C-alpha positions as a Markdown table, in Angstrom:
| # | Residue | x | y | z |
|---|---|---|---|---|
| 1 | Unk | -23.1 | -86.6 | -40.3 |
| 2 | Unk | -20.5 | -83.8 | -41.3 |
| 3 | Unk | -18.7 | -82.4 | -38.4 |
| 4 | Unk | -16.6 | -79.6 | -38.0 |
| 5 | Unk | -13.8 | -79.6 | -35.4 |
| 6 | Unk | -11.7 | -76.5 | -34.7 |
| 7 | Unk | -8.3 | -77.6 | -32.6 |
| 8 | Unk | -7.0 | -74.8 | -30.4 |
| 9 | Unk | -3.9 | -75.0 | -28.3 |
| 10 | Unk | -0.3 | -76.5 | -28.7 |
| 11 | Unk | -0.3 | -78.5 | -25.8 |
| 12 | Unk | -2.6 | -81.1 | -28.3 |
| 13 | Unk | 0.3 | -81.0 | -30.8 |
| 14 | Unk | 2.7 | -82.4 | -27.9 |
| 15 | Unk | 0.5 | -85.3 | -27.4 |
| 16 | Unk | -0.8 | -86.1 | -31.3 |
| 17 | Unk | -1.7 | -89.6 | -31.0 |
| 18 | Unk | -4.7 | -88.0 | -28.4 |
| 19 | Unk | -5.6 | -85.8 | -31.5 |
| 20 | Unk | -5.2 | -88.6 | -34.3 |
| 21 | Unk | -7.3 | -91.1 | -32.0 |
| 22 | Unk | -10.4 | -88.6 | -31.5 |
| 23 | Unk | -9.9 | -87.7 | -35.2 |
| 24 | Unk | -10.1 | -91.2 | -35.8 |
| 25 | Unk | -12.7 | -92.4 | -33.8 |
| 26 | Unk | -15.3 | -89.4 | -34.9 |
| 27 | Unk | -14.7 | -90.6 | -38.7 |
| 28 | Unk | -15.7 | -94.0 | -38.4 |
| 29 | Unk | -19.3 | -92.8 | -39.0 |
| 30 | Unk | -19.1 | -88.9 | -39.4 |
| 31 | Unk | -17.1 | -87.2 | -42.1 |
| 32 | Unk | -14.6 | -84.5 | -40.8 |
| 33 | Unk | -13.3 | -81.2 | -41.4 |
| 34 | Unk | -10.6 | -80.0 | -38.8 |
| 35 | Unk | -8.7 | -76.7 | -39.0 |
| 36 | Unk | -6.1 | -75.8 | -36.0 |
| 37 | Unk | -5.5 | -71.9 | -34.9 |
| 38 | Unk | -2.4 | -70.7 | -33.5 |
| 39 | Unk | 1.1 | -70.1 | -35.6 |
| 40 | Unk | 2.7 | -72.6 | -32.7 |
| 41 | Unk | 0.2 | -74.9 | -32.9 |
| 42 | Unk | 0.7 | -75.5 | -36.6 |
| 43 | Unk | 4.0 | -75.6 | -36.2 |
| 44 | Unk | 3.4 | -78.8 | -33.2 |
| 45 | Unk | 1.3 | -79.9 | -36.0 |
| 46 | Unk | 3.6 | -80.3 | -38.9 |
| 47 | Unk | 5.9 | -81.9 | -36.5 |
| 48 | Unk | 3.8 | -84.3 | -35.6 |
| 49 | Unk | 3.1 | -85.4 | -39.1 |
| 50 | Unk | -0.8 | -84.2 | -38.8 |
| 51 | Unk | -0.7 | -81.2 | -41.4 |
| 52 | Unk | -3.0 | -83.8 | -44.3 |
| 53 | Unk | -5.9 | -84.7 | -41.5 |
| 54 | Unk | -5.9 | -81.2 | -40.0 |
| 55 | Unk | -6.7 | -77.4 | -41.8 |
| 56 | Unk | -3.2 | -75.5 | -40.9 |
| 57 | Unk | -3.2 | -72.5 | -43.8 |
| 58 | Unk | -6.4 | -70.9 | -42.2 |
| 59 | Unk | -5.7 | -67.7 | -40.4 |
| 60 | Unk | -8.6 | -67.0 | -38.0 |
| 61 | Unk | -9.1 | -66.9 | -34.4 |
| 62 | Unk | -11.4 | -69.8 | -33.1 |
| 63 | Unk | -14.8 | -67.7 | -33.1 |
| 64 | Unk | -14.1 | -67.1 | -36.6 |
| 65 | Unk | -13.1 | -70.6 | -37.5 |
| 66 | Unk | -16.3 | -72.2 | -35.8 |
| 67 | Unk | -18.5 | -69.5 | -37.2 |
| 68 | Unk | -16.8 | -70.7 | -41.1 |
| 69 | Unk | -17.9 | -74.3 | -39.9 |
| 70 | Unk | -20.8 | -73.8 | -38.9 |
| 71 | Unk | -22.6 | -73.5 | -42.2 |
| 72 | Unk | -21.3 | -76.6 | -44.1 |
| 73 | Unk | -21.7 | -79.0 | -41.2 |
| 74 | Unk | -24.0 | -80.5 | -38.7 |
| 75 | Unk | -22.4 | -80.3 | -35.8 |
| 76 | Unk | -19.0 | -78.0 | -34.5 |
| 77 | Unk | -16.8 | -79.3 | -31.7 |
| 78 | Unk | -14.1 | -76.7 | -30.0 |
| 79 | Unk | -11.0 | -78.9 | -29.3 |
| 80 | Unk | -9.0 | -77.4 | -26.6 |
| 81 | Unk | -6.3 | -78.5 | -24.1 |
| 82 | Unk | -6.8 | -75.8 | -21.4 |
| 83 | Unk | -3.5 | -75.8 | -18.8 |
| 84 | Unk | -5.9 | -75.9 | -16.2 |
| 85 | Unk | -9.5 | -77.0 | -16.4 |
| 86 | Unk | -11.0 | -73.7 | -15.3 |
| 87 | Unk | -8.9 | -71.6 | -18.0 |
| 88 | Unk | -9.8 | -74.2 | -21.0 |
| 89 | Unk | -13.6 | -73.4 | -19.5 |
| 90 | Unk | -12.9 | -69.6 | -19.4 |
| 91 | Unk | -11.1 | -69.9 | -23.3 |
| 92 | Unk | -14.3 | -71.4 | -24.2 |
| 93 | Unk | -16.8 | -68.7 | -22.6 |
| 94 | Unk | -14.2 | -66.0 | -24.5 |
| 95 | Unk | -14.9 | -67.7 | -27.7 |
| 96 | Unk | -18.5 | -68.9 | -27.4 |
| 97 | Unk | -18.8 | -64.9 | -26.7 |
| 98 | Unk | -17.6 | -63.8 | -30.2 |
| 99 | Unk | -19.4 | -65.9 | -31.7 |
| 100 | Unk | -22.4 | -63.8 | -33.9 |
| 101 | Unk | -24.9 | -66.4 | -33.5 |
| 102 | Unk | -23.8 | -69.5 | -31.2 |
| 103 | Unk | -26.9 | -71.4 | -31.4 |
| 104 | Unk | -26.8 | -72.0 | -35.0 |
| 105 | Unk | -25.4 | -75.2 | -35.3 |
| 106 | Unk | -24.9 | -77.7 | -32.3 |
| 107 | Unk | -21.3 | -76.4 | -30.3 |
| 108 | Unk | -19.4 | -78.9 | -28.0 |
| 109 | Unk | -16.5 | -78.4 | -26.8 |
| 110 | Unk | -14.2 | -81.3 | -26.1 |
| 111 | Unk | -11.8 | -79.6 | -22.8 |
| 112 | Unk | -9.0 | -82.1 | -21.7 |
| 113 | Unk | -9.3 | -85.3 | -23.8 |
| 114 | Unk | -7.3 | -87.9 | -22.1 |
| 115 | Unk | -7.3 | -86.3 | -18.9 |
| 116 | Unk | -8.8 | -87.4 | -15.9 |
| 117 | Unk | -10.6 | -84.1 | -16.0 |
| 118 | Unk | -11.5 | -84.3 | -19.3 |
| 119 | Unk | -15.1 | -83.4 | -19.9 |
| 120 | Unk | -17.2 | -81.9 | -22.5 |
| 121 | Unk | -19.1 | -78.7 | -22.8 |
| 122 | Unk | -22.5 | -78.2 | -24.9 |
| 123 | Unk | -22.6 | -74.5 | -25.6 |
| 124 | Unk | -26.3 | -74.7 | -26.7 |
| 125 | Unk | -29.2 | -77.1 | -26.2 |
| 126 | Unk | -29.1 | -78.2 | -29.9 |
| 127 | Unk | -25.8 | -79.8 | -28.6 |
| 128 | Unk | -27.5 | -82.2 | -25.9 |
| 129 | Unk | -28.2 | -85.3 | -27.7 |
| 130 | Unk | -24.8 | -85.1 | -29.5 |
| 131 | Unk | -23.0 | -84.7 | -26.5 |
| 132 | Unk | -24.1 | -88.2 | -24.8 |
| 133 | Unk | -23.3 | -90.0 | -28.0 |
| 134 | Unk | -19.6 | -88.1 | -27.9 |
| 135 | Unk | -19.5 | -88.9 | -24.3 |
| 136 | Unk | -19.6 | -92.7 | -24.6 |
| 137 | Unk | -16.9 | -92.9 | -28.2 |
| 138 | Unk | -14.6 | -90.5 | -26.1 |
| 139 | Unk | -15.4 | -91.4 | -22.5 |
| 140 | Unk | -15.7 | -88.0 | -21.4 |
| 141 | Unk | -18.0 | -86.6 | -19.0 |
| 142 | Unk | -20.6 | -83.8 | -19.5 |
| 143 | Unk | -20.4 | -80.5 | -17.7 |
| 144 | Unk | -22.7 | -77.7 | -17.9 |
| 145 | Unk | -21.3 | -74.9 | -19.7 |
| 146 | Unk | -19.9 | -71.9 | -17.3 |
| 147 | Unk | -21.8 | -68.8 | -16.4 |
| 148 | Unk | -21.7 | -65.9 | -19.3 |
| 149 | Unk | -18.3 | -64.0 | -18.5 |
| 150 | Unk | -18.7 | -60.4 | -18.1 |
| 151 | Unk | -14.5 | -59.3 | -18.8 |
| 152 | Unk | -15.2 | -56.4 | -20.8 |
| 153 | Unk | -16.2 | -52.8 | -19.2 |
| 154 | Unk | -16.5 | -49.5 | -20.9 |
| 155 | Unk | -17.1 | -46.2 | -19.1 |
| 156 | Unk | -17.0 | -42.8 | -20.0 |
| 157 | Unk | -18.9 | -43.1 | -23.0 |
| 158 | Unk | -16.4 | -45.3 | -24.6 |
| 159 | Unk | -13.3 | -43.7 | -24.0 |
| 160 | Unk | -12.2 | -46.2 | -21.0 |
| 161 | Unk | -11.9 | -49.8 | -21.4 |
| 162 | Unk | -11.3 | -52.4 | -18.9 |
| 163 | Unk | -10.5 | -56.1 | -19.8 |
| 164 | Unk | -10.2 | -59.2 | -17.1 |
| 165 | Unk | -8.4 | -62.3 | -18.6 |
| 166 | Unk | -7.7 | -65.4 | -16.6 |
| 167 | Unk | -4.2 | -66.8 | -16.9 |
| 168 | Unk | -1.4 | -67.7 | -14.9 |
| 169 | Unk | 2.0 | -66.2 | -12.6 |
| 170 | Unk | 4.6 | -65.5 | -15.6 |
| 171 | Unk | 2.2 | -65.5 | -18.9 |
| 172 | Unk | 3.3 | -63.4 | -21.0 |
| 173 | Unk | 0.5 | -61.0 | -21.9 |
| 174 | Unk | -0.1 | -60.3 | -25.7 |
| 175 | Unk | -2.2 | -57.5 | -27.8 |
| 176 | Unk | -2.7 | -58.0 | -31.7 |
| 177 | Unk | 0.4 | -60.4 | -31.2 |
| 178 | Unk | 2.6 | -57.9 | -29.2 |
| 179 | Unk | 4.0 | -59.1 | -25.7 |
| 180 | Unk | 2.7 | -55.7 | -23.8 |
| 181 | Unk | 3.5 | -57.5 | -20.1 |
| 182 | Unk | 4.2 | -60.3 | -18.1 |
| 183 | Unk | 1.6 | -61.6 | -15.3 |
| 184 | Unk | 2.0 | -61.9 | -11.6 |
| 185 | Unk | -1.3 | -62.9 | -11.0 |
| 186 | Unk | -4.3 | -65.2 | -11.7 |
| 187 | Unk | -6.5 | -62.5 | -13.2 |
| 188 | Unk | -4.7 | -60.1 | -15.3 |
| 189 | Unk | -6.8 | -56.6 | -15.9 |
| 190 | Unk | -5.7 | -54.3 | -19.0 |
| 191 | Unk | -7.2 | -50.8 | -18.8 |
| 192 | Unk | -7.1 | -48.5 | -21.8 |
| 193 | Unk | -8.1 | -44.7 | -22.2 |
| 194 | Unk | -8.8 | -43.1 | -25.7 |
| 195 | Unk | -7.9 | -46.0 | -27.0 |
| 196 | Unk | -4.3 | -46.3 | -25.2 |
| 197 | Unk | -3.0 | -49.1 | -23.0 |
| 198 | Unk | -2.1 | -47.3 | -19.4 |
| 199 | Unk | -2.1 | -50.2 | -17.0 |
| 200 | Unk | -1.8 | -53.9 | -16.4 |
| 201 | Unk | -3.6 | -54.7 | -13.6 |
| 202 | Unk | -2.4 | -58.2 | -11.7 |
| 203 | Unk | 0.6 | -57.9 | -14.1 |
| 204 | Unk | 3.9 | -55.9 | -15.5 |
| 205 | Unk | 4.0 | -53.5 | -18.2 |
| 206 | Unk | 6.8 | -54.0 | -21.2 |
| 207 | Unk | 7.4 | -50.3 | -21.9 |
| 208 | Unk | 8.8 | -51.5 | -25.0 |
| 209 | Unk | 5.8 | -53.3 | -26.0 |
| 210 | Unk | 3.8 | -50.5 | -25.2 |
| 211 | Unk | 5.5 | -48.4 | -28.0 |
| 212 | Unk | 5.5 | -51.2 | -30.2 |
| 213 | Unk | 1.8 | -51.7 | -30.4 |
| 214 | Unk | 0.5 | -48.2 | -30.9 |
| 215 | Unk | 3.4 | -48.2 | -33.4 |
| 216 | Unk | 5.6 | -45.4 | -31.6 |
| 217 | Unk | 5.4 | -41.7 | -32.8 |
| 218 | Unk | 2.2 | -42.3 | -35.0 |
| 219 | Unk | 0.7 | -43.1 | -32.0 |
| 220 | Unk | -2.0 | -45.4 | -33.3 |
| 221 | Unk | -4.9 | -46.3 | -30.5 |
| 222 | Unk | -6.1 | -49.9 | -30.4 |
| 223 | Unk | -9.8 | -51.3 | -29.5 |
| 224 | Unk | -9.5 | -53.0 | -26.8 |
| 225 | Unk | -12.7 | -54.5 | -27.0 |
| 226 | Unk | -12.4 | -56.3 | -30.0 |
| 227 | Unk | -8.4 | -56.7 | -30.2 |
| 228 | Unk | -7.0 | -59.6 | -29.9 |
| 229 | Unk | -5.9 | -60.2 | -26.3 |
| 230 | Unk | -4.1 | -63.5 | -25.6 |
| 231 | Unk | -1.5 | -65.1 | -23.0 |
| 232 | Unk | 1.1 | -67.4 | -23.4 |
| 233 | Unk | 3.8 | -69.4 | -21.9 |
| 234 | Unk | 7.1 | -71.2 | -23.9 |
| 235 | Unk | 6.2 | -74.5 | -25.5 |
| 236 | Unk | 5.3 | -77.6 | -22.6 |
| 237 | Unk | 6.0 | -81.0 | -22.7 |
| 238 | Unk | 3.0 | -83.1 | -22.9 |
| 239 | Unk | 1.5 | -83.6 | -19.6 |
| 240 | Unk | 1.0 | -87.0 | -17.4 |
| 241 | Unk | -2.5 | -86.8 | -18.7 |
| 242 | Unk | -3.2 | -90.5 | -19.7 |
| 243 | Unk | -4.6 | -91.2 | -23.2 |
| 244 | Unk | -8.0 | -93.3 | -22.7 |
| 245 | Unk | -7.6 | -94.6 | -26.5 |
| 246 | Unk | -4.4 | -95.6 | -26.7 |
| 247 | Unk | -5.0 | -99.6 | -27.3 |
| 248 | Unk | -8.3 | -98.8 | -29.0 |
| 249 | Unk | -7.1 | -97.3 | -32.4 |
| 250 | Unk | -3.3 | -96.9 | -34.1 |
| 251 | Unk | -3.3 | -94.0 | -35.6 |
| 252 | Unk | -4.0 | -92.4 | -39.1 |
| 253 | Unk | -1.7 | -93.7 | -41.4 |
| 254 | Unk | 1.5 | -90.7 | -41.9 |
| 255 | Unk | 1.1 | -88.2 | -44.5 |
| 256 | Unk | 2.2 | -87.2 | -47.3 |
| 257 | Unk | 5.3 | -84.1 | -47.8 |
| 258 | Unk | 4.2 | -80.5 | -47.1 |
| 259 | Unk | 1.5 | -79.1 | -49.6 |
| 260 | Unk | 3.1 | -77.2 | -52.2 |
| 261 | Unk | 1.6 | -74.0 | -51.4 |
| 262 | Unk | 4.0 | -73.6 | -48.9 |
| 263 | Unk | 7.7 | -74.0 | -50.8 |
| 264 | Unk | 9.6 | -71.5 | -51.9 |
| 265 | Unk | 9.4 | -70.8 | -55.5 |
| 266 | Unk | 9.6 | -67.9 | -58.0 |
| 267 | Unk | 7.5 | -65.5 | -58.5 |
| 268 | Unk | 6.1 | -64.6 | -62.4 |
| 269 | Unk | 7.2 | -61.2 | -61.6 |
| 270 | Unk | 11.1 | -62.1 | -61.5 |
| 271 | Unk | 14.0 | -62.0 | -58.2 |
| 272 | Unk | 12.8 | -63.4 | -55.1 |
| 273 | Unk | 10.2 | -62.8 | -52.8 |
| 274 | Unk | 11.4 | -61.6 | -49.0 |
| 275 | Unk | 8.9 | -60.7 | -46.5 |
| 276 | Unk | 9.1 | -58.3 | -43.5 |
| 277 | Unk | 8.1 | -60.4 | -39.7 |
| 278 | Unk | 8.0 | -57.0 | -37.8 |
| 279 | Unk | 7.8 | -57.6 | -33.8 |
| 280 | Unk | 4.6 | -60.1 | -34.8 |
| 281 | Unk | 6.0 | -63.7 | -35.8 |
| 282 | Unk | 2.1 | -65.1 | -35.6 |
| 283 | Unk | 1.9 | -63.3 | -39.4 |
| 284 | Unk | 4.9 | -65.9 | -40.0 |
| 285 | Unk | 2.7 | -68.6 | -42.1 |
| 286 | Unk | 0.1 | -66.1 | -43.5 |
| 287 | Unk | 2.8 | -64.3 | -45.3 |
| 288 | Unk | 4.9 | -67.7 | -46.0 |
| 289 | Unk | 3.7 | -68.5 | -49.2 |
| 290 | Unk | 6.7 | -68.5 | -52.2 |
| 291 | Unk | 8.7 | -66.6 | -50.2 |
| 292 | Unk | 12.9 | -67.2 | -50.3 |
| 293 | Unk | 14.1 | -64.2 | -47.6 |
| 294 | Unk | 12.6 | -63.3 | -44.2 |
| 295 | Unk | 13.6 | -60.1 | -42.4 |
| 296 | Unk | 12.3 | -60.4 | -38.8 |
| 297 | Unk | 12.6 | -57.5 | -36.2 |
| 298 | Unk | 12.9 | -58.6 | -32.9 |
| 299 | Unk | 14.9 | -60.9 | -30.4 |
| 300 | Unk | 11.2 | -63.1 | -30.0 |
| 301 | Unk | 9.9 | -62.8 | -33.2 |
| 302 | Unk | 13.8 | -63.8 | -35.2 |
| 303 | Unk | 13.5 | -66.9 | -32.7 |
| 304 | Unk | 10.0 | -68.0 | -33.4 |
| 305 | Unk | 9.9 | -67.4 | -36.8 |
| 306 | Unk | 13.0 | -68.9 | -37.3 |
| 307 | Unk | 12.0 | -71.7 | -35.9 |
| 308 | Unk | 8.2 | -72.0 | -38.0 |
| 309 | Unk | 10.5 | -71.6 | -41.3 |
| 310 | Unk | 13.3 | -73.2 | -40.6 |
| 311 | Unk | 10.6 | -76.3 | -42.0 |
| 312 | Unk | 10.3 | -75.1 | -45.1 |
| 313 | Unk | 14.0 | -74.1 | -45.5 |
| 314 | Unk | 13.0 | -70.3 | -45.4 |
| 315 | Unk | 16.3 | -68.6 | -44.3 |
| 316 | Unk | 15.7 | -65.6 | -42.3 |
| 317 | Unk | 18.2 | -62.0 | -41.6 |
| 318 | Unk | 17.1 | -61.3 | -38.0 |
| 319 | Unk | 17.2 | -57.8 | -36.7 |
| 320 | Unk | 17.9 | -58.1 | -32.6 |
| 321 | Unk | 18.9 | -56.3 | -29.5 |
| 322 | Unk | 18.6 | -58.7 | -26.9 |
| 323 | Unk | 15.7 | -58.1 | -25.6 |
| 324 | Unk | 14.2 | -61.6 | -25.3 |
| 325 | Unk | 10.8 | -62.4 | -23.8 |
| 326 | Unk | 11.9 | -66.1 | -24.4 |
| 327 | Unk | 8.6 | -67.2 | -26.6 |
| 328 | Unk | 10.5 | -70.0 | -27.9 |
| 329 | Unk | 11.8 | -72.8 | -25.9 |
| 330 | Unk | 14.0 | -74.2 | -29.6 |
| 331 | Unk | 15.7 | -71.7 | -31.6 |
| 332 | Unk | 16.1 | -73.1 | -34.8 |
| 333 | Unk | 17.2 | -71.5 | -38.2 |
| 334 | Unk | 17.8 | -72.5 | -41.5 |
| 335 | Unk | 21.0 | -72.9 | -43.2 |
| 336 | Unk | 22.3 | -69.1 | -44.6 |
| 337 | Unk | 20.4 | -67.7 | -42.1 |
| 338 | Unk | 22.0 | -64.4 | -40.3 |
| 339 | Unk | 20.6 | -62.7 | -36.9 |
| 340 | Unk | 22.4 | -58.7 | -36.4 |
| 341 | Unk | 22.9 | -58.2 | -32.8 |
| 342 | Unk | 22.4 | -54.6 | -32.1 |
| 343 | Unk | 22.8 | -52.4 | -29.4 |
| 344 | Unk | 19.8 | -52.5 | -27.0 |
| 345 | Unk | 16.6 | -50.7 | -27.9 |
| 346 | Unk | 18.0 | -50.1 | -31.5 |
| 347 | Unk | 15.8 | -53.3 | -33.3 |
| 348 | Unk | 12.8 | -51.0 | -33.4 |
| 349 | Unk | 14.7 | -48.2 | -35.1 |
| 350 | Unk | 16.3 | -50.6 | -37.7 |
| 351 | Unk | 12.8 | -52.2 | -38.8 |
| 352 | Unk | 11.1 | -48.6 | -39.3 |
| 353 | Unk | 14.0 | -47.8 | -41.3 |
| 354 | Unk | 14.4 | -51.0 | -43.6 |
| 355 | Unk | 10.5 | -51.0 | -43.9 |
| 356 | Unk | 10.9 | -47.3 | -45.0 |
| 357 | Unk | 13.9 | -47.5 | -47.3 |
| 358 | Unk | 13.5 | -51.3 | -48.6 |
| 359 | Unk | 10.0 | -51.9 | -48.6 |
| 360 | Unk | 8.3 | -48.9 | -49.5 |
| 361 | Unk | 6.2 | -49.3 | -46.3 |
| 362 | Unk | 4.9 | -52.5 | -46.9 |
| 363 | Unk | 5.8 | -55.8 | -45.8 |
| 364 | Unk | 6.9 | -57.8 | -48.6 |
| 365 | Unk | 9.0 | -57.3 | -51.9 |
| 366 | Unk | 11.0 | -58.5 | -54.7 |
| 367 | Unk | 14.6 | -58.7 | -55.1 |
| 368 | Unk | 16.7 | -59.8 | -57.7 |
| 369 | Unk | 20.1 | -60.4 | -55.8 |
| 370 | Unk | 19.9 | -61.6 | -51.9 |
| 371 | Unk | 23.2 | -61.4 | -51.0 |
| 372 | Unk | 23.1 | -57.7 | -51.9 |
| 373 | Unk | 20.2 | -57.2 | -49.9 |
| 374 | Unk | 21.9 | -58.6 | -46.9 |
| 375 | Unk | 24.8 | -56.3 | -47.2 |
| 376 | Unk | 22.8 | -53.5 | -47.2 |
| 377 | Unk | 20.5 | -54.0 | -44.2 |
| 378 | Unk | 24.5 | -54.7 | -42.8 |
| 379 | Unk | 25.0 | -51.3 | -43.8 |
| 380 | Unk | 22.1 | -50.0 | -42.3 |
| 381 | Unk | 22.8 | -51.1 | -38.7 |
| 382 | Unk | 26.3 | -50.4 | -38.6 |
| 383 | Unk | 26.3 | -47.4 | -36.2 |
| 384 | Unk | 24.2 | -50.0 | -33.6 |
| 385 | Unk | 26.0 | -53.0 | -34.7 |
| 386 | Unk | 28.0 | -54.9 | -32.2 |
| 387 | Unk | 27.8 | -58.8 | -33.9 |
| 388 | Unk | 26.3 | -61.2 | -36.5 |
| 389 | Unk | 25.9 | -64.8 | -35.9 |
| 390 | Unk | 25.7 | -66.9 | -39.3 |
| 391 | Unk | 23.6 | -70.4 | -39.6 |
């Protein structure tokens, strides 16, 4: 049987071996296809060695990913590690929502493995008979799946927009990968009007963010229905959760060096490619590829994308103003790196300008002398300047 597995959620990466031994065990007889969503996750991914068994240069949210899956395999599982068993159910109600046509293929979703907790979910009734033989190989139990959620309301004939999401006290809450707040409650709700976040609900607004994501004075509304709408913590230790297959299997054997695709090389055009991360380090990997230079606006996204390609020896010229939502819990960069500190609020100013006056607008381009480059986005900030820090 073919069988398509999408992996969602970093706190897998930190235990791998759980992810190897479920890989391993549903391969014995099945052949698999597994892709993993979420720039951090791949990230835990690569560092755990799993980037040849698992999919990590797909960029779609899971919906998407299962909805791919669906029509070159017999069966789709939703691997998730939720930090609490009702928010892993709730992720998987959000998904199983966007999904076009959810009873197409048997869906399971596998919530906790290893966990006493664990269980799994069957998201249609196609997905019964699978789900007892997945129950005995991963010694999970079965769980009915939750109640449809209703988290979306529109009134006014469209023009206000209410969204619940479940989280938890001090989540940062994102839009289209922008941090917009910070939660103080269980149940965070985001009200828009005309297309314009106004309040957060069970949670604080980031002004800043605000700006940020209807991209300042162009004033550009968002759909809150269908944006993307996420929360997130820094990066967790593995929890005390304990592995049920540990003595049962070793492991997949360790793979092979990072696929090519990713490397820096260049491009048939001549100079060097440098991309543009602006306030939105999830883009980090999509725009990866042959790249030599990153420019990153913003004190979070310089950090986190630092970090994603300081693996692939990516240096990046990070535009900052200390104002830090602290994403990243390791701050990594890689060697020639350089991160402007500027005065604060100023970041925003800089990246509009640089995309502007270096890019043309857009978010990557080719140039044939680096160094040059650097010095002039130096000479750009240096009315807001106060330091630089070299790696």
């Amino acid at each position: 049987m073919q069988i398509g597995i999408v992996i969602h959620n970093l706190q897998l990466m930190d235990s791998p071996q759980t992810v190897k031994d479920i890989l391993t065990l549903l391969s014995r007889d099945n052949c698999i296809n597994a892709c993993l969503c979420g720039t951090l996750g791949k990230v835990a991914a690569i560092d755990a060695g799993l980037e040849d068994l698992i999919e990590i240069e797909q960029f779609l949210k899971p919906s998407a990913c299962i909805e791919n899956l669906f029509g070159p395999n017999d069966l789709v599982c939703l691997l998730n590690h939720g930090r609490e068993l009702q928010t892993g159910r709730t992720f998987g109600s959000i998904v199983v929502s966007n999904i076009k046509n959810p009873d197409e293929k048997p869906l399971i979703q596998i919530e906790r493995p290893g966990c006493f907790d664990g269980e799994l979910i069957p998201w249609n009734r196609a997905a019964g008979p699978h789900a007892k033989i997945l129950s005995d190989l991963l010694n999970l139990k079965i769980s009915p799946p939750p109640l449809p959620l209703n988290n979306i309301e529109i009134s006014n004939q469209g023009k206000r927009v209410v969204r619940k999401i479940s989280t938890f006290p001090g989540a940062n809450i994102m839009v289209e990968g922008i941090v917009v707040g910070k939660a103080t409650s269980p149940e965070v709700v985001l009200v828009a009007e005309n297309g314009f976040l106004t309040s957060i609900g069970g949670g604080t607004i980031k002004e800043q963010g605000i700006e940020i994501l209807h991209k300042h004075g162009e004033r550009v509304p968002v759909d809150l229905v269908r944006a993307w709408v996420k929360t997130s913590a820094s990066r967790k230790s593995k929890d005390a959760c304990k592995n049920p297959h540990e003595k049962k299997t070793r492991g997949l054997a360790k793979n092979p060096p990072l696929k090519q695709s990713f490397l820096q090389e260049q491009n048939p055009v001549g100079g060097v490619k440098v991309i543009l991360i602006d306030h939105c380090a999830e883009r980090s990997f999509e725009l990866i590829e042959a790249a030599g230079l990153a420019i990153t606006i913003g004190d979070d996204t310089t950090e986190l994308a630092g970090n994603i390609l300081s693996r692939f020896g990516i240096p990046v010229l990070g535009v900052t103003d200390g104002d830090c939502d602290e994403l990243a819990t390791a701050v990594n960069y890689a060697p020639g790196s350089l991160v402007l500190h500027l005065k604060p609020q100023m970041d925003d100013e800089l990246g509009r300008k640089l995309q502007h006056e270096l890019f043309s607008g857009e978010y990557t381009g080719f140039f044939t002398n680096l160094e040059d480059l650097k010095r002039r986005v130096i000479t750009l900030a240096e009315n807001s300047l106060e330091s630089i820090s070299e790696y």
